[in-house]
CSV table of C-alpha atoms in Angstrom, one decimal:
chain,number,residue,atom,x,y,z
A,1,THR,CA,97.8,27.8,163.8
A,2,GLY,CA,101.4,29.2,163.1
A,3,ARG,CA,103.7,26.7,162.6
A,4,THR,CA,101.3,23.7,164.5
A,5,VAL,CA,98.9,21.4,162.4
A,6,SER,CA,96.2,19.9,164.9
A,7,THR,CA,93.6,17.2,163.8
A,8,TRP,CA,90.2,16.2,165.2
A,9,ASP,CA,87.8,13.3,164.6
A,10,ILE,CA,84.3,13.8,163.5
A,11,HIS,CA,82.8,13.8,167.3
A,12,GLY,CA,85.4,16.7,167.9
A,13,ALA,CA,87.7,15.0,170.1
A,14,PRO,CA,91.6,16.1,169.5
A,15,GLY,CA,93.7,14.0,167.0
A,16,TRP,CA,97.4,14.4,166.3
A,17,ARG,CA,99.6,17.7,166.3
A,18,ALA,CA,102.3,18.0,164.5
A,19,SER,CA,104.7,20.8,164.6
A,20,LEU,CA,106.2,22.2,160.8
A,21,ALA,CA,109.0,24.2,160.0
A,22,GLY,CA,107.4,26.8,158.6
A,23,ALA,CA,103.5,28.2,158.6
A,24,LEU,CA,100.8,27.3,155.7
A,25,SER,CA,101.0,28.9,152.6
A,26,THR,CA,98.7,27.1,151.3
A,27,PRO,CA,95.5,25.4,152.1
A,28,VAL,CA,96.2,21.5,153.2
A,29,VAL,CA,94.9,19.4,150.4
A,30,SER,CA,94.8,15.6,151.2
A,31,ASP,CA,95.0,12.6,148.6
A,32,GLY,CA,94.3,8.9,150.5
A,33,ASP,CA,96.5,8.8,153.4
A,34,VAL,CA,98.5,12.2,152.9
A,35,ALA,CA,98.1,15.6,153.3
A,36,TYR,CA,100.3,18.3,151.6
A,37,ALA,CA,100.8,21.9,152.0
A,38,GLY,CA,103.2,24.8,151.5
A,39,LEU,CA,105.1,26.4,154.3
A,40,ASP,CA,106.3,30.0,154.6
A,41,ASP,CA,109.7,28.5,154.6
A,42,LYS,CA,110.0,27.7,151.0
A,43,SER,CA,108.8,24.1,151.3
A,44,LEU,CA,106.1,21.8,150.3
A,45,VAL,CA,105.4,19.1,152.7
A,46,ALA,CA,103.9,15.7,152.9
A,47,LEU,CA,102.1,14.7,156.2
A,48,ASP,CA,101.0,11.3,157.0
A,49,THR,CA,97.4,12.0,157.5
A,50,ALA,CA,96.7,9.1,160.4
A,51,SER,CA,99.8,10.4,162.6
A,52,GLY,CA,101.2,13.8,161.4
A,53,SER,CA,104.4,12.6,160.7
A,54,VAL,CA,106.4,14.2,157.6
A,55,ARG,CA,106.7,11.8,155.4
A,56,TRP,CA,108.8,14.3,152.9
A,57,ARG,CA,109.7,17.9,153.1
A,58,ILE,CA,111.4,19.3,149.9
A,59,ALA,CA,112.8,23.0,149.7
A,60,VAL,CA,110.9,25.1,146.5
A,61,GLU,CA,112.3,28.3,144.6
A,62,ALA,CA,109.5,30.8,145.9
A,63,ASN,CA,106.4,30.7,148.6
A,64,LEU,CA,104.0,28.5,147.3
A,65,GLU,CA,100.3,30.1,147.7
A,66,SER,CA,97.8,27.7,145.7
A,67,LEU,CA,98.1,24.0,145.7
A,68,ALA,CA,96.1,21.3,144.1
A,69,VAL,CA,95.9,17.6,143.7
A,70,GLY,CA,95.5,15.6,140.7
A,71,SER,CA,96.4,11.7,139.8
A,72,ASP,CA,99.8,11.2,140.9
A,73,ARG,CA,101.0,15.3,140.7
A,74,LEU,CA,100.7,18.3,142.9
A,75,PHE,CA,100.1,21.6,141.4
A,76,VAL,CA,100.7,24.9,143.0
A,77,SER,CA,101.1,28.4,141.9
A,78,ALA,CA,103.8,30.8,144.1
A,79,ALA,CA,104.8,33.7,145.2
A,80,ASN,CA,107.1,34.7,142.1
A,81,GLY,CA,104.4,34.1,139.3
A,82,HIS,CA,105.4,30.6,138.3
A,83,LEU,CA,103.0,27.7,138.2
A,84,TYR,CA,104.6,24.3,139.3
A,85,SER,CA,103.6,20.3,138.6
A,86,TYR,CA,105.6,18.2,141.0
A,87,GLU,CA,105.6,14.3,141.7
A,88,LYS,CA,103.3,13.5,144.7
A,89,ALA,CA,105.9,10.5,145.4
A,90,ARG,CA,108.6,10.8,148.2
A,91,GLY,CA,111.2,13.3,147.3
A,92,ALA,CA,108.5,15.3,145.1
A,93,LYS,CA,110.4,16.0,141.7
A,94,LEU,CA,109.7,19.0,140.1
A,95,LYS,CA,107.7,18.0,135.9
A,96,TRP,CA,107.1,21.2,134.9
A,97,ASP,CA,107.5,24.9,135.4
A,98,TYR,CA,105.5,27.4,133.9
A,99,GLY,CA,106.2,31.6,134.0
A,100,ARG,CA,110.3,31.5,133.1
A,101,VAL,CA,109.1,34.0,130.0
A,102,ARG,CA,106.0,35.9,131.5
A,103,ALA,CA,105.7,35.2,135.5
A,104,ILE,CA,102.1,36.5,136.7
A,105,PRO,CA,100.6,35.6,139.8
A,106,ALA,CA,97.6,33.0,140.2
A,107,ILE,CA,94.5,33.8,142.0
A,108,GLY,CA,93.1,30.8,144.1
A,109,GLN,CA,93.5,27.2,144.1
A,110,PRO,CA,94.1,25.5,140.6
A,111,VAL,CA,91.6,22.7,139.7
A,112,THR,CA,92.0,19.2,137.6
A,113,GLN,CA,89.9,17.6,135.1
A,114,ASP,CA,90.7,14.7,133.2
A,115,ARG,CA,93.9,15.4,131.6
A,116,SER,CA,93.9,19.2,132.4
A,117,VAL,CA,94.9,21.7,134.8
A,118,TYR,CA,93.8,25.0,135.4
A,119,PHE,CA,94.6,28.2,136.6
A,120,THR,CA,93.2,31.5,136.9
A,121,LEU,CA,96.0,34.1,136.5
A,122,LEU,CA,95.8,38.3,137.6
A,123,ASP,CA,96.3,39.2,133.6
A,124,ASN,CA,92.3,38.0,133.4
A,125,VAL,CA,93.2,34.9,131.4
A,126,LEU,CA,92.2,31.2,132.5
A,127,TYR,CA,94.7,29.0,131.7
A,128,ALA,CA,94.4,24.9,130.7
A,129,PHE,CA,97.9,23.2,130.5
A,130,ASN,CA,98.6,19.8,130.0
A,131,ARG,CA,99.0,18.3,133.3
A,132,ASN,CA,101.4,15.7,132.8
A,133,GLY,CA,104.0,17.6,129.9
A,134,GLY,CA,102.8,21.0,131.5
A,135,SER,CA,102.1,22.5,127.8
A,136,GLU,CA,99.3,24.9,127.3
A,137,ARG,CA,96.6,23.6,126.0
A,138,TRP,CA,94.7,27.0,125.7
A,139,HIS,CA,93.9,30.4,127.1
A,140,ARG,CA,90.8,32.6,127.7
A,141,ALA,CA,90.9,36.1,128.1
A,142,LEU,CA,88.1,37.1,131.2
A,143,ALA,CA,86.2,39.7,130.6
A,144,ASN,CA,87.4,41.8,133.9
A,145,ARG,CA,89.5,40.4,137.5
A,146,PRO,CA,88.6,36.9,138.5
A,147,VAL,CA,87.7,36.7,142.1
A,148,MET,CA,88.4,33.4,143.0
A,149,GLY,CA,90.0,30.4,141.2
A,150,PRO,CA,88.4,28.0,138.6
A,151,PHE,CA,85.9,25.2,139.7
A,152,VAL,CA,85.1,22.3,138.0
A,153,LEU,CA,81.3,22.0,136.9
A,154,ASP,CA,80.7,18.8,135.0
A,155,ASP,CA,82.4,19.2,131.4
A,156,SER,CA,83.4,22.5,132.0
A,157,VAL,CA,85.1,25.3,134.3
A,158,ILE,CA,83.8,28.1,135.3
A,159,VAL,CA,85.3,31.0,136.5
A,160,ALA,CA,83.3,34.2,138.8
A,161,LEU,CA,84.5,37.9,137.9
A,162,ALA,CA,84.3,40.6,140.2
A,163,SER,CA,81.4,42.1,137.8
A,164,GLY,CA,79.0,39.6,139.2
A,165,VAL,CA,78.9,37.1,135.7
A,166,LEU,CA,80.3,33.5,135.8
A,167,ILE,CA,82.4,32.6,132.5
A,168,GLU,CA,81.7,28.7,131.5
A,169,VAL,CA,84.6,27.4,129.5
A,170,ARG,CA,84.3,23.7,128.0
A,171,LYS,CA,87.4,21.5,128.0
A,172,ASP,CA,88.3,22.4,124.7
A,173,GLY,CA,87.8,26.1,125.7
A,174,VAL,CA,85.2,27.0,123.9
A,175,VAL,CA,83.2,29.5,126.0
A,176,ARG,CA,79.5,29.2,126.8
A,177,LYS,CA,77.4,31.9,126.3
A,178,PRO,CA,76.4,32.9,129.7
A,179,ALA,CA,72.8,33.4,130.7
A,180,ALA,CA,71.4,37.1,131.4
A,181,PRO,CA,70.5,37.1,135.2
A,182,PRO,CA,67.6,38.9,135.9
A,183,ASN,CA,67.4,42.0,138.1
A,184,LEU,CA,71.1,42.3,137.9
A,185,ALA,CA,72.5,45.6,139.6
A,186,SER,CA,74.0,47.9,136.8
A,187,SER,CA,77.1,47.7,139.0
A,188,PRO,CA,77.5,44.4,140.7
A,189,SER,CA,80.4,43.6,143.0
A,190,LEU,CA,80.8,39.3,143.7
A,191,GLN,CA,81.8,38.7,147.3
A,192,PHE,CA,81.4,35.1,147.2
A,193,ALA,CA,81.1,32.3,145.1
């Protein structure tokens, strides 16, 4: 709430409360004993999940809008249309920045799988990047506007489109032909997936 993060145990009893330098601009993502979040003061913060104490906090170029954890990295999209990868270690060193040439905002949270991280951008394209180096593995144009970020299903990445269609793309970038849903309205509008 605002600049305060609160926790409760599984029985609903209050846990710790932490006051932050800014309000949350991303979901809180936990990994082991650390929780990460982007703040609206252009910073990225790591909190100890047992106590709520700030382990580290770094300044970033623009407000962060999405956040995912994969192995030893944090993957974020920012309000300036850039996609970033940071080390999870203290100091969160910037490892790569995609968007210096063509900055396009992302929609939803990125996801990671094996050696790749996937982002859905508002230019109606799904991108796969090498998690470590940030090089583009492949990208696939989508038939229309994505309504959320991608999600992983076994060896594929799924993207929900505003038309009601779910696009399935294998890890190698090959699009699997979608099944034709029976009795689909002529102009559906996907509200949630």
